[in-house]
Amino acid sequence: MSDFNTSDFMNPMKTQIWSNGRHLVRCVKVIPETHDVTTFTFSMNEPVMFFFKPGQFVTLELDIAEERVMRSYTIASSPSIPYSFSITVKRVPGGVVSNWLHDNLKSGDQIAVHGPVGNFNCMDFPADKVLLLSGGVGITPVMSMARWWFNTDSEVDMVFAHSARSPRDIIYAKELEYMSTRIDNFKMHLICEQTNIGEVWGGYRGYLNAHMLQLLAPDFMEREVFCCGPDPYMKAVRTTLQELGYDMSRYHEESFGATPVKDVERAEKHADLAELEDQEPKELVMLRIPEMEVMQQVQLDVILNEAAAEAGVNIPKACGLGICGSCRVKVVNGQYEMNHNGGITQDEIDEGYVLSCCTRVKSDIEIEV
């Protein structure tokens, strides 16, 4: 007899929605983009939908040299892929945070982030035709926008023009090429200031100027403009558009400047509260896995898969959403709370099995893996 239940099928997945505040996230991927740019992807230990407005940013809360350091980075990924989010970071000579991230942050590490926040986004300024302009790592917010429109099969007409120092410095080069070959409403133009010895380059050369702008987007006067990059780049773009008579009320930019004071103050307040909470005694319970001779104290209410990881036991999981069933284990003794999304049958539950990715530990517990 089938365990399929129509009401279960019609119900939305049991997941939480991201909201502005302090969140503990785990790094799940570290992806080299260029010789000095890396993407870091994060998710939570239980299903959370990371919804945000493409173009917004998060503030990382890091402990560097025993000091709290806060630094903001634009979210480069799109909310159309909702169970994780990514930032893309350029290593800056002498940069405390960028170098720490490149040298230290690895898959499996947990950090705190604050957000998402930011007024620079494509949802608050809807348009049928857009011009996305970026320089260097300023590509991240406009890439988030482009990914959103691409993944949601939007009919927004996009012209994407990115300026890089040289061909080897083009971030997301292969993905941009892929997007440009898949849909008709995405036109990509790459501009390189210079080429290195041995590099072949057939694209635009030099710096974005009025003549080049009119070549790559002849109808730019009809487009909403979103721009991000170093200050000199954005100043040049603003000057060019103004001289050409563009309606600057339709121009939007995001700078690499300091995080808005109110957002910093909110993040600092949340970090202070979390620090006080961390100093309070935590209620601990015992995790036992006899077959592996494991006895480990873990925090009450922790996700079972995470508790096992703390004890040095890897319980494989695939979806992390309680759907696939690959993280199934048997609870021999103890109290727990499972919030799955259909990856386990009622017969299995009756036999004591749980999905460790979506099960919280509520007492001393013994499991078989």
PDB file of C-alpha atoms in Angstrom, residues 40-336:
ATOM      1  CA  PHE A  40      32.258  31.197  -0.845  1.00  0.00           C
ATOM      2  CA  THR A  41      28.869  29.472  -0.634  1.00  0.00           C
ATOM      3  CA  PHE A  42      26.934  29.150   2.626  1.00  0.00           C
ATOM      4  CA  SER A  43      23.914  27.284   3.924  1.00  0.00           C
ATOM      5  CA  MET A  44      22.421  26.397   7.295  1.00  0.00           C
ATOM      6  CA  ASN A  45      22.337  23.096   9.127  1.00  0.00           C
ATOM      7  CA  GLU A  46      18.612  22.809   8.483  1.00  0.00           C
ATOM      8  CA  PRO A  47      16.487  23.921   5.509  1.00  0.00           C
ATOM      9  CA  VAL A  48      16.278  27.696   5.251  1.00  0.00           C
ATOM     10  CA  MET A  49      15.196  29.596   2.148  1.00  0.00           C
ATOM     11  CA  PHE A  50      17.603  32.472   1.623  1.00  0.00           C
ATOM     12  CA  PHE A  51      15.295  34.938  -0.065  1.00  0.00           C
ATOM     13  CA  PHE A  52      16.571  38.458  -0.710  1.00  0.00           C
ATOM     14  CA  LYS A  53      16.376  41.156  -3.363  1.00  0.00           C
ATOM     15  CA  PRO A  54      19.100  40.641  -6.006  1.00  0.00           C
ATOM     16  CA  GLY A  55      21.719  43.300  -5.377  1.00  0.00           C
ATOM     17  CA  GLN A  56      21.510  43.272  -1.563  1.00  0.00           C
ATOM     18  CA  PHE A  57      24.397  42.488   0.779  1.00  0.00           C
ATOM     19  CA  VAL A  58      25.237  40.673   4.015  1.00  0.00           C
ATOM     20  CA  THR A  59      27.668  41.661   6.767  1.00  0.00           C
ATOM     21  CA  LEU A  60      30.096  38.985   7.903  1.00  0.00           C
ATOM     22  CA  GLU A  61      30.972  38.800  11.600  1.00  0.00           C
ATOM     23  CA  LEU A  62      34.451  37.327  11.925  1.00  0.00           C
ATOM     24  CA  ASP A  63      36.934  36.687  14.715  1.00  0.00           C
ATOM     25  CA  ILE A  64      40.346  37.720  13.394  1.00  0.00           C
ATOM     26  CA  ALA A  65      43.345  37.904  15.748  1.00  0.00           C
ATOM     27  CA  GLU A  66      40.935  37.663  18.691  1.00  0.00           C
ATOM     28  CA  GLU A  67      39.040  40.751  17.565  1.00  0.00           C
ATOM     29  CA  ARG A  68      35.539  41.015  16.149  1.00  0.00           C
ATOM     30  CA  VAL A  69      35.628  42.299  12.590  1.00  0.00           C
ATOM     31  CA  MET A  70      32.541  43.197  10.564  1.00  0.00           C
ATOM     32  CA  ARG A  71      32.703  43.433   6.768  1.00  0.00           C
ATOM     33  CA  SER A  72      29.946  43.664   4.158  1.00  0.00           C
ATOM     34  CA  TYR A  73      29.823  41.751   0.876  1.00  0.00           C
ATOM     35  CA  THR A  74      27.199  41.716  -1.840  1.00  0.00           C
ATOM     36  CA  ILE A  75      25.332  38.461  -2.339  1.00  0.00           C
ATOM     37  CA  ALA A  76      26.467  37.207  -5.737  1.00  0.00           C
ATOM     38  CA  SER A  77      24.048  34.299  -6.050  1.00  0.00           C
ATOM     39  CA  SER A  78      20.349  34.529  -6.866  1.00  0.00           C
ATOM     40  CA  PRO A  79      17.324  33.830  -4.645  1.00  0.00           C
ATOM     41  CA  SER A  80      16.146  31.579  -7.465  1.00  0.00           C
ATOM     42  CA  ILE A  81      18.539  29.008  -5.908  1.00  0.00           C
ATOM     43  CA  PRO A  82      17.132  29.483  -2.417  1.00  0.00           C
ATOM     44  CA  TYR A  83      18.801  27.013  -0.073  1.00  0.00           C
ATOM     45  CA  SER A  84      22.226  28.645  -0.138  1.00  0.00           C
ATOM     46  CA  PHE A  85      23.813  31.999  -0.903  1.00  0.00           C
ATOM     47  CA  SER A  86      27.261  33.054  -2.109  1.00  0.00           C
ATOM     48  CA  ILE A  87      29.659  35.943  -1.843  1.00  0.00           C
ATOM     49  CA  THR A  88      32.557  36.509  -4.232  1.00  0.00           C
ATOM     50  CA  VAL A  89      35.666  38.091  -2.706  1.00  0.00           C
ATOM     51  CA  LYS A  90      38.729  39.633  -4.318  1.00  0.00           C
ATOM     52  CA  ARG A  91      41.988  39.318  -2.416  1.00  0.00           C
ATOM     53  CA  VAL A  92      43.121  42.882  -1.710  1.00  0.00           C
ATOM     54  CA  PRO A  93      46.785  43.540  -0.869  1.00  0.00           C
ATOM     55  CA  GLY A  94      46.844  44.357   2.832  1.00  0.00           C
ATOM     56  CA  GLY A  95      43.111  43.656   3.168  1.00  0.00           C
ATOM     57  CA  VAL A  96      42.530  42.158   6.613  1.00  0.00           C
ATOM     58  CA  VAL A  97      39.238  40.420   5.838  1.00  0.00           C
ATOM     59  CA  SER A  98      39.707  39.460   2.186  1.00  0.00           C
ATOM     60  CA  ASN A  99      43.062  37.824   2.910  1.00  0.00           C
ATOM     61  CA  TRP A 100      41.697  36.055   5.989  1.00  0.00           C
ATOM     62  CA  LEU A 101      38.809  34.640   3.979  1.00  0.00           C
ATOM     63  CA  HIS A 102      41.098  33.450   1.169  1.00  0.00           C
ATOM     64  CA  ASP A 103      43.639  31.930   3.552  1.00  0.00           C
ATOM     65  CA  ASN A 104      41.408  30.493   6.270  1.00  0.00           C
ATOM     66  CA  LEU A 105      37.738  29.961   5.403  1.00  0.00           C
ATOM     67  CA  LYS A 106      37.122  26.415   4.197  1.00  0.00           C
ATOM     68  CA  SER A 107      34.217  24.084   3.597  1.00  0.00           C
ATOM     69  CA  GLY A 108      32.662  23.044   6.917  1.00  0.00           C
ATOM     70  CA  ASP A 109      33.540  26.237   8.810  1.00  0.00           C
ATOM     71  CA  GLN A 110      30.777  28.140  10.569  1.00  0.00           C
ATOM     72  CA  ILE A 111      30.525  31.941  10.748  1.00  0.00           C
ATOM     73  CA  ALA A 112      27.895  34.534  11.633  1.00  0.00           C
ATOM     74  CA  VAL A 113      26.303  36.785   9.023  1.00  0.00           C
ATOM     75  CA  HIS A 114      23.919  39.720   9.348  1.00  0.00           C
ATOM     76  CA  GLY A 115      21.350  40.726   6.763  1.00  0.00           C
ATOM     77  CA  PRO A 116      20.225  40.754   4.053  1.00  0.00           C
ATOM     78  CA  VAL A 117      19.914  44.513   3.584  1.00  0.00           C
ATOM     79  CA  GLY A 118      20.479  47.128   0.889  1.00  0.00           C
ATOM     80  CA  ASN A 119      18.543  49.544  -1.304  1.00  0.00           C
ATOM     81  CA  PHE A 120      20.509  48.731  -4.464  1.00  0.00           C
ATOM     82  CA  ASN A 121      18.423  45.972  -6.002  1.00  0.00           C
ATOM     83  CA  CYS A 122      16.422  45.224  -9.121  1.00  0.00           C
ATOM     84  CA  MET A 123      13.108  44.451  -7.429  1.00  0.00           C
ATOM     85  CA  ASP A 124      12.524  47.969  -6.123  1.00  0.00           C
ATOM     86  CA  PHE A 125      13.172  49.419  -9.591  1.00  0.00           C
ATOM     87  CA  PRO A 126      11.357  47.133 -12.065  1.00  0.00           C
ATOM     88  CA  ALA A 127      12.027  47.670 -15.761  1.00  0.00           C
ATOM     89  CA  ASP A 128      11.491  45.865 -19.050  1.00  0.00           C
ATOM     90  CA  LYS A 129      14.949  46.789 -20.341  1.00  0.00           C
ATOM     91  CA  VAL A 130      18.107  47.122 -18.248  1.00  0.00           C
ATOM     92  CA  LEU A 131      21.767  47.962 -18.710  1.00  0.00           C
ATOM     93  CA  LEU A 132      24.029  46.258 -16.164  1.00  0.00           C
ATOM     94  CA  LEU A 133      27.429  47.940 -15.844  1.00  0.00           C
ATOM     95  CA  SER A 134      30.222  46.663 -13.633  1.00  0.00           C
ATOM     96  CA  GLY A 135      33.917  47.000 -13.023  1.00  0.00           C
ATOM     97  CA  GLY A 136      36.103  44.382 -11.339  1.00  0.00           C
ATOM     98  CA  VAL A 137      34.514  42.597  -8.402  1.00  0.00           C
ATOM     99  CA  GLY A 138      31.648  45.091  -8.668  1.00  0.00           C
ATOM    100  CA  ILE A 139      30.170  42.468 -10.950  1.00  0.00           C
ATOM    101  CA  THR A 140      28.641  40.647  -7.966  1.00  0.00           C
ATOM    102  CA  PRO A 141      25.360  42.550  -7.446  1.00  0.00           C
ATOM    103  CA  VAL A 142      24.546  42.856 -11.153  1.00  0.00           C
ATOM    104  CA  MET A 143      25.416  39.173 -11.585  1.00  0.00           C
ATOM    105  CA  SER A 144      22.882  38.368  -8.871  1.00  0.00           C
ATOM    106  CA  MET A 145      20.301  40.336 -10.844  1.00  0.00           C
ATOM    107  CA  ALA A 146      21.195  38.662 -14.142  1.00  0.00           C
ATOM    108  CA  ARG A 147      21.081  35.209 -12.544  1.00  0.00           C
ATOM    109  CA  TRP A 148      17.654  35.995 -11.092  1.00  0.00           C
ATOM    110  CA  TRP A 149      16.195  37.038 -14.444  1.00  0.00           C
ATOM    111  CA  PHE A 150      17.918  34.152 -16.233  1.00  0.00           C
ATOM    112  CA  ASN A 151      16.781  31.443 -13.778  1.00  0.00           C
ATOM    113  CA  THR A 152      13.201  32.705 -13.605  1.00  0.00           C
ATOM    114  CA  ASP A 153      12.811  32.837 -17.407  1.00  0.00           C
ATOM    115  CA  SER A 154      12.139  36.554 -17.217  1.00  0.00           C
ATOM    116  CA  GLU A 155      11.465  38.557 -20.349  1.00  0.00           C
ATOM    117  CA  VAL A 156      13.568  41.474 -19.092  1.00  0.00           C
ATOM    118  CA  ASP A 157      15.871  42.609 -21.908  1.00  0.00           C
ATOM    119  CA  MET A 158      19.417  42.642 -20.469  1.00  0.00           C
ATOM    120  CA  VAL A 159      22.613  44.213 -21.748  1.00  0.00           C
ATOM    121  CA  PHE A 160      25.493  43.153 -19.499  1.00  0.00           C
ATOM    122  CA  ALA A 161      28.744  45.118 -19.886  1.00  0.00           C
ATOM    123  CA  HIS A 162      31.639  44.223 -17.609  1.00  0.00           C
ATOM    124  CA  SER A 163      35.067  45.870 -17.409  1.00  0.00           C
ATOM    125  CA  ALA A 164      38.093  43.902 -16.195  1.00  0.00           C
ATOM    126  CA  ARG A 165      41.801  44.623 -15.980  1.00  0.00           C
ATOM    127  CA  SER A 166      42.699  41.767 -18.346  1.00  0.00           C
ATOM    128  CA  PRO A 167      41.130  38.580 -19.750  1.00  0.00           C
ATOM    129  CA  ARG A 168      42.401  36.509 -16.833  1.00  0.00           C
ATOM    130  CA  ASP A 169      40.627  38.872 -14.422  1.00  0.00           C
ATOM    131  CA  ILE A 170      37.133  38.326 -15.866  1.00  0.00           C
ATOM    132  CA  ILE A 171      34.958  36.908 -13.089  1.00  0.00           C
ATOM    133  CA  TYR A 172      32.267  34.356 -14.047  1.00  0.00           C
ATOM    134  CA  ALA A 173      33.565  34.311 -17.639  1.00  0.00           C
ATOM    135  CA  LYS A 174      32.283  30.826 -18.487  1.00  0.00           C
ATOM    136  CA  GLU A 175      28.899  31.366 -16.862  1.00  0.00           C
ATOM    137  CA  LEU A 176      28.406  34.658 -18.688  1.00  0.00           C
ATOM    138  CA  GLU A 177      29.258  32.967 -21.975  1.00  0.00           C
ATOM    139  CA  TYR A 178      26.786  30.180 -21.201  1.00  0.00           C
ATOM    140  CA  MET A 179      23.994  32.640 -20.366  1.00  0.00           C
ATOM    141  CA  SER A 180      24.596  34.589 -23.558  1.00  0.00           C
ATOM    142  CA  THR A 181      24.183  31.435 -25.661  1.00  0.00           C
ATOM    143  CA  ARG A 182      21.021  30.202 -23.966  1.00  0.00           C
ATOM    144  CA  ILE A 183      18.627  33.143 -24.203  1.00  0.00           C
ATOM    145  CA  ASP A 184      18.059  35.949 -26.697  1.00  0.00           C
ATOM    146  CA  ASN A 185      17.359  38.622 -24.084  1.00  0.00           C
ATOM    147  CA  PHE A 186      20.884  38.580 -22.595  1.00  0.00           C
ATOM    148  CA  LYS A 187      23.572  40.451 -24.515  1.00  0.00           C
ATOM    149  CA  MET A 188      27.050  40.281 -22.991  1.00  0.00           C
ATOM    150  CA  HIS A 189      29.959  42.637 -23.642  1.00  0.00           C
ATOM    151  CA  LEU A 190      33.361  42.301 -21.974  1.00  0.00           C
ATOM    152  CA  ILE A 191      35.897  45.118 -21.845  1.00  0.00           C
ATOM    153  CA  CYS A 192      39.558  44.638 -20.891  1.00  0.00           C
ATOM    154  CA  GLU A 193      41.877  47.492 -20.026  1.00  0.00           C
ATOM    155  CA  GLN A 194      44.929  45.534 -21.166  1.00  0.00           C
ATOM    156  CA  THR A 195      46.113  42.105 -22.258  1.00  0.00           C
ATOM    157  CA  ASN A 196      48.966  40.104 -20.791  1.00  0.00           C
ATOM    158  CA  ILE A 197      51.760  38.548 -22.823  1.00  0.00           C
ATOM    159  CA  GLY A 198      50.430  35.513 -24.671  1.00  0.00           C
ATOM    160  CA  GLU A 199      46.738  36.376 -24.167  1.00  0.00           C
ATOM    161  CA  VAL A 200      44.435  36.514 -27.164  1.00  0.00           C
ATOM    162  CA  TRP A 201      41.553  38.949 -26.816  1.00  0.00           C
ATOM    163  CA  GLY A 202      38.903  39.795 -29.392  1.00  0.00           C
ATOM    164  CA  GLY A 203      36.613  41.912 -27.212  1.00  0.00           C
ATOM    165  CA  TYR A 204      36.512  45.598 -26.367  1.00  0.00           C
ATOM    166  CA  ARG A 205      39.781  47.180 -25.170  1.00  0.00           C
ATOM    167  CA  GLY A 206      40.460  50.155 -22.952  1.00  0.00           C
ATOM    168  CA  TYR A 207      37.950  51.928 -20.753  1.00  0.00           C
ATOM    169  CA  LEU A 208      34.191  52.292 -21.090  1.00  0.00           C
ATOM    170  CA  ASN A 209      33.434  55.611 -22.808  1.00  0.00           C
ATOM    171  CA  ALA A 210      30.574  57.324 -24.608  1.00  0.00           C
ATOM    172  CA  HIS A 211      31.410  55.845 -28.012  1.00  0.00           C
ATOM    173  CA  MET A 212      31.749  52.329 -26.592  1.00  0.00           C
ATOM    174  CA  LEU A 213      28.524  52.679 -24.600  1.00  0.00           C
ATOM    175  CA  GLN A 214      26.589  53.613 -27.738  1.00  0.00           C
ATOM    176  CA  LEU A 215      28.032  50.606 -29.554  1.00  0.00           C
ATOM    177  CA  LEU A 216      27.187  48.017 -26.914  1.00  0.00           C
ATOM    178  CA  ALA A 217      23.770  49.485 -26.013  1.00  0.00           C
ATOM    179  CA  PRO A 218      22.492  51.804 -28.772  1.00  0.00           C
ATOM    180  CA  ASP A 219      19.163  52.079 -26.927  1.00  0.00           C
ATOM    181  CA  PHE A 220      20.712  52.813 -23.505  1.00  0.00           C
ATOM    182  CA  MET A 221      18.425  55.865 -23.125  1.00  0.00           C
ATOM    183  CA  GLU A 222      15.473  53.448 -22.871  1.00  0.00           C
ATOM    184  CA  ARG A 223      17.099  51.238 -20.226  1.00  0.00           C
ATOM    185  CA  GLU A 224      17.216  51.286 -16.433  1.00  0.00           C
ATOM    186  CA  VAL A 225      20.901  51.364 -15.473  1.00  0.00           C
ATOM    187  CA  PHE A 226      22.418  49.431 -12.576  1.00  0.00           C
ATOM    188  CA  CYS A 227      26.098  50.092 -11.952  1.00  0.00           C
ATOM    189  CA  CYS A 228      28.700  48.832  -9.468  1.00  0.00           C
ATOM    190  CA  GLY A 229      32.470  49.091  -9.326  1.00  0.00           C
ATOM    191  CA  PRO A 230      35.363  51.132  -7.964  1.00  0.00           C
ATOM    192  CA  ASP A 231      34.654  54.825  -7.385  1.00  0.00           C
ATOM    193  CA  PRO A 232      36.640  56.051 -10.448  1.00  0.00           C
ATOM    194  CA  TYR A 233      34.707  53.617 -12.658  1.00  0.00           C
ATOM    195  CA  MET A 234      31.307  54.740 -11.385  1.00  0.00           C
ATOM    196  CA  LYS A 235      32.269  58.411 -11.581  1.00  0.00           C
ATOM    197  CA  ALA A 236      33.233  57.924 -15.239  1.00  0.00           C
ATOM    198  CA  VAL A 237      29.929  56.132 -15.943  1.00  0.00           C
ATOM    199  CA  ARG A 238      27.896  58.891 -14.276  1.00  0.00           C
ATOM    200  CA  THR A 239      29.747  61.614 -16.170  1.00  0.00           C
ATOM    201  CA  THR A 240      29.313  59.816 -19.491  1.00  0.00           C
ATOM    202  CA  LEU A 241      25.590  59.271 -18.997  1.00  0.00           C
ATOM    203  CA  GLN A 242      25.009  62.849 -17.878  1.00  0.00           C
ATOM    204  CA  GLU A 243      26.881  64.241 -20.892  1.00  0.00           C
ATOM    205  CA  LEU A 244      24.764  62.069 -23.185  1.00  0.00           C
ATOM    206  CA  GLY A 245      21.559  63.401 -21.642  1.00  0.00           C
ATOM    207  CA  TYR A 246      20.488  60.233 -19.837  1.00  0.00           C
ATOM    208  CA  ASP A 247      17.672  60.526 -17.263  1.00  0.00           C
ATOM    209  CA  MET A 248      19.727  60.017 -14.069  1.00  0.00           C
ATOM    210  CA  SER A 249      16.605  59.237 -12.032  1.00  0.00           C
ATOM    211  CA  ARG A 250      16.830  55.821 -13.730  1.00  0.00           C
ATOM    212  CA  TYR A 251      20.480  55.336 -12.738  1.00  0.00           C
ATOM    213  CA  HIS A 252      21.258  53.203  -9.673  1.00  0.00           C
ATOM    214  CA  GLU A 253      24.675  52.422  -8.206  1.00  0.00           C
ATOM    215  CA  GLU A 254      26.327  50.513  -5.383  1.00  0.00           C
ATOM    216  CA  SER A 255      29.760  51.570  -4.193  1.00  0.00           C
ATOM    217  CA  PHE A 256      32.483  49.701  -2.321  1.00  0.00           C
ATOM    218  CA  GLY A 257      32.242  52.222   0.498  1.00  0.00           C
ATOM    219  CA  ALA A 258      31.513  51.655   4.166  1.00  0.00           C
ATOM    220  CA  THR A 259      28.371  49.835   5.254  1.00  0.00           C
ATOM    221  CA  PRO A 260      25.563  52.276   6.174  1.00  0.00           C
ATOM    222  CA  VAL A 261      25.862  53.323   9.828  1.00  0.00           C
ATOM    223  CA  LYS A 262      22.405  52.066  10.808  1.00  0.00           C
ATOM    224  CA  ASP A 263      23.176  48.608   9.397  1.00  0.00           C
ATOM    225  CA  VAL A 264      26.511  48.480  11.217  1.00  0.00           C
ATOM    226  CA  GLU A 265      24.869  49.507  14.492  1.00  0.00           C
ATOM    227  CA  ARG A 266      22.165  46.858  14.106  1.00  0.00           C
ATOM    228  CA  ALA A 267      24.736  44.151  13.327  1.00  0.00           C
ATOM    229  CA  GLU A 268      26.927  45.163  16.265  1.00  0.00           C
ATOM    230  CA  LYS A 269      23.936  45.057  18.611  1.00  0.00           C
ATOM    231  CA  HIS A 270      22.972  41.571  17.441  1.00  0.00           C
ATOM    232  CA  ALA A 271      26.593  40.416  17.767  1.00  0.00           C
ATOM    233  CA  ASP A 272      26.778  41.757  21.343  1.00  0.00           C
ATOM    234  CA  LEU A 273      23.588  39.911  22.287  1.00  0.00           C
ATOM    235  CA  ALA A 274      24.898  36.690  20.762  1.00  0.00           C
ATOM    236  CA  GLU A 275      28.155  37.060  22.694  1.00  0.00           C
ATOM    237  CA  LEU A 276      26.217  37.366  25.950  1.00  0.00           C
ATOM    238  CA  GLU A 277      24.142  34.298  25.072  1.00  0.00           C
ATOM    239  CA  ASP A 278      27.314  32.319  24.307  1.00  0.00           C
ATOM    240  CA  GLN A 279      28.586  33.076  27.809  1.00  0.00           C
ATOM    241  CA  GLU A 280      25.496  31.521  29.396  1.00  0.00           C
ATOM    242  CA  PRO A 281      25.729  27.836  30.401  1.00  0.00           C
ATOM    243  CA  LYS A 282      24.343  25.519  27.722  1.00  0.00           C
ATOM    244  CA  GLU A 283      22.239  22.481  28.523  1.00  0.00           C
ATOM    245  CA  LEU A 284      24.124  19.422  27.294  1.00  0.00           C
ATOM    246  CA  VAL A 285      22.962  15.883  26.563  1.00  0.00           C
ATOM    247  CA  MET A 286      24.837  12.702  25.709  1.00  0.00           C
ATOM    248  CA  LEU A 287      25.053  11.263  22.204  1.00  0.00           C
ATOM    249  CA  ARG A 288      25.915   7.551  22.070  1.00  0.00           C
ATOM    250  CA  ILE A 289      26.828   5.508  19.000  1.00  0.00           C
ATOM    251  CA  PRO A 290      27.903   2.157  20.538  1.00  0.00           C
ATOM    252  CA  GLU A 291      28.975   0.520  17.272  1.00  0.00           C
ATOM    253  CA  MET A 292      31.595   3.263  16.861  1.00  0.00           C
ATOM    254  CA  GLU A 293      32.408   3.521  20.566  1.00  0.00           C
ATOM    255  CA  VAL A 294      31.224   7.137  20.551  1.00  0.00           C
ATOM    256  CA  MET A 295      30.060   9.021  23.648  1.00  0.00           C
ATOM    257  CA  GLN A 296      29.927  12.756  23.129  1.00  0.00           C
ATOM    258  CA  GLN A 297      28.256  15.622  24.954  1.00  0.00           C
ATOM    259  CA  VAL A 298      26.282  17.801  22.547  1.00  0.00           C
ATOM    260  CA  GLN A 299      24.025  20.792  22.967  1.00  0.00           C
ATOM    261  CA  LEU A 300      20.361  20.165  23.613  1.00  0.00           C
ATOM    262  CA  ASP A 301      18.169  20.851  20.554  1.00  0.00           C
ATOM    263  CA  VAL A 302      21.042  20.471  18.074  1.00  0.00           C
ATOM    264  CA  ILE A 303      20.358  18.889  14.674  1.00  0.00           C
ATOM    265  CA  LEU A 304      21.279  15.187  14.916  1.00  0.00           C
ATOM    266  CA  ASN A 305      23.478  15.220  11.820  1.00  0.00           C
ATOM    267  CA  GLU A 306      25.419  18.155  13.256  1.00  0.00           C
ATOM    268  CA  ALA A 307      25.731  16.432  16.630  1.00  0.00           C
ATOM    269  CA  ALA A 308      27.218  13.362  14.966  1.00  0.00           C
ATOM    270  CA  ALA A 309      29.675  15.572  13.074  1.00  0.00           C
ATOM    271  CA  GLU A 310      30.787  17.134  16.376  1.00  0.00           C
ATOM    272  CA  ALA A 311      31.474  13.593  17.596  1.00  0.00           C
ATOM    273  CA  GLY A 312      33.595  12.888  14.525  1.00  0.00           C
ATOM    274  CA  VAL A 313      30.992  10.725  12.784  1.00  0.00           C
ATOM    275  CA  ASN A 314      29.979  11.640   9.241  1.00  0.00           C
ATOM    276  CA  ILE A 315      26.386  10.705   8.428  1.00  0.00           C
ATOM    277  CA  PRO A 316      26.118  11.162   4.651  1.00  0.00           C
ATOM    278  CA  LYS A 317      23.361  13.457   3.435  1.00  0.00           C
ATOM    279  CA  ALA A 318      22.402  14.570  -0.035  1.00  0.00           C
ATOM    280  CA  CYS A 319      19.535  17.065  -0.030  1.00  0.00           C
ATOM    281  CA  GLY A 320      19.685  18.307   3.557  1.00  0.00           C
ATOM    282  CA  LEU A 321      15.945  18.997   3.297  1.00  0.00           C
ATOM    283  CA  GLY A 322      14.419  15.764   4.582  1.00  0.00           C
ATOM    284  CA  ILE A 323      13.475  14.644   1.075  1.00  0.00           C
ATOM    285  CA  CYS A 324      15.969  12.078  -0.179  1.00  0.00           C
ATOM    286  CA  GLY A 325      16.303   9.836   2.880  1.00  0.00           C
ATOM    287  CA  SER A 326      20.068   9.277   2.504  1.00  0.00           C
ATOM    288  CA  CYS A 327      20.824  10.468   6.061  1.00  0.00           C
ATOM    289  CA  ARG A 328      18.513   7.919   7.711  1.00  0.00           C
ATOM    290  CA  VAL A 329      19.628   6.475  11.068  1.00  0.00           C
ATOM    291  CA  LYS A 330      17.899   4.485  13.800  1.00  0.00           C
ATOM    292  CA  VAL A 331      17.214   5.935  17.236  1.00  0.00           C
ATOM    293  CA  VAL A 332      17.591   3.192  19.842  1.00  0.00           C
ATOM    294  CA  ASN A 333      16.868   5.346  22.885  1.00  0.00           C
ATOM    295  CA  GLY A 334      16.075   9.005  23.497  1.00  0.00           C
ATOM    296  CA  GLN A 335      13.736  11.831  22.651  1.00  0.00           C
ATOM    297  CA  TYR A 336      13.820  13.751  19.380  1.00  0.00           C
TER     298      TYR A 336
END
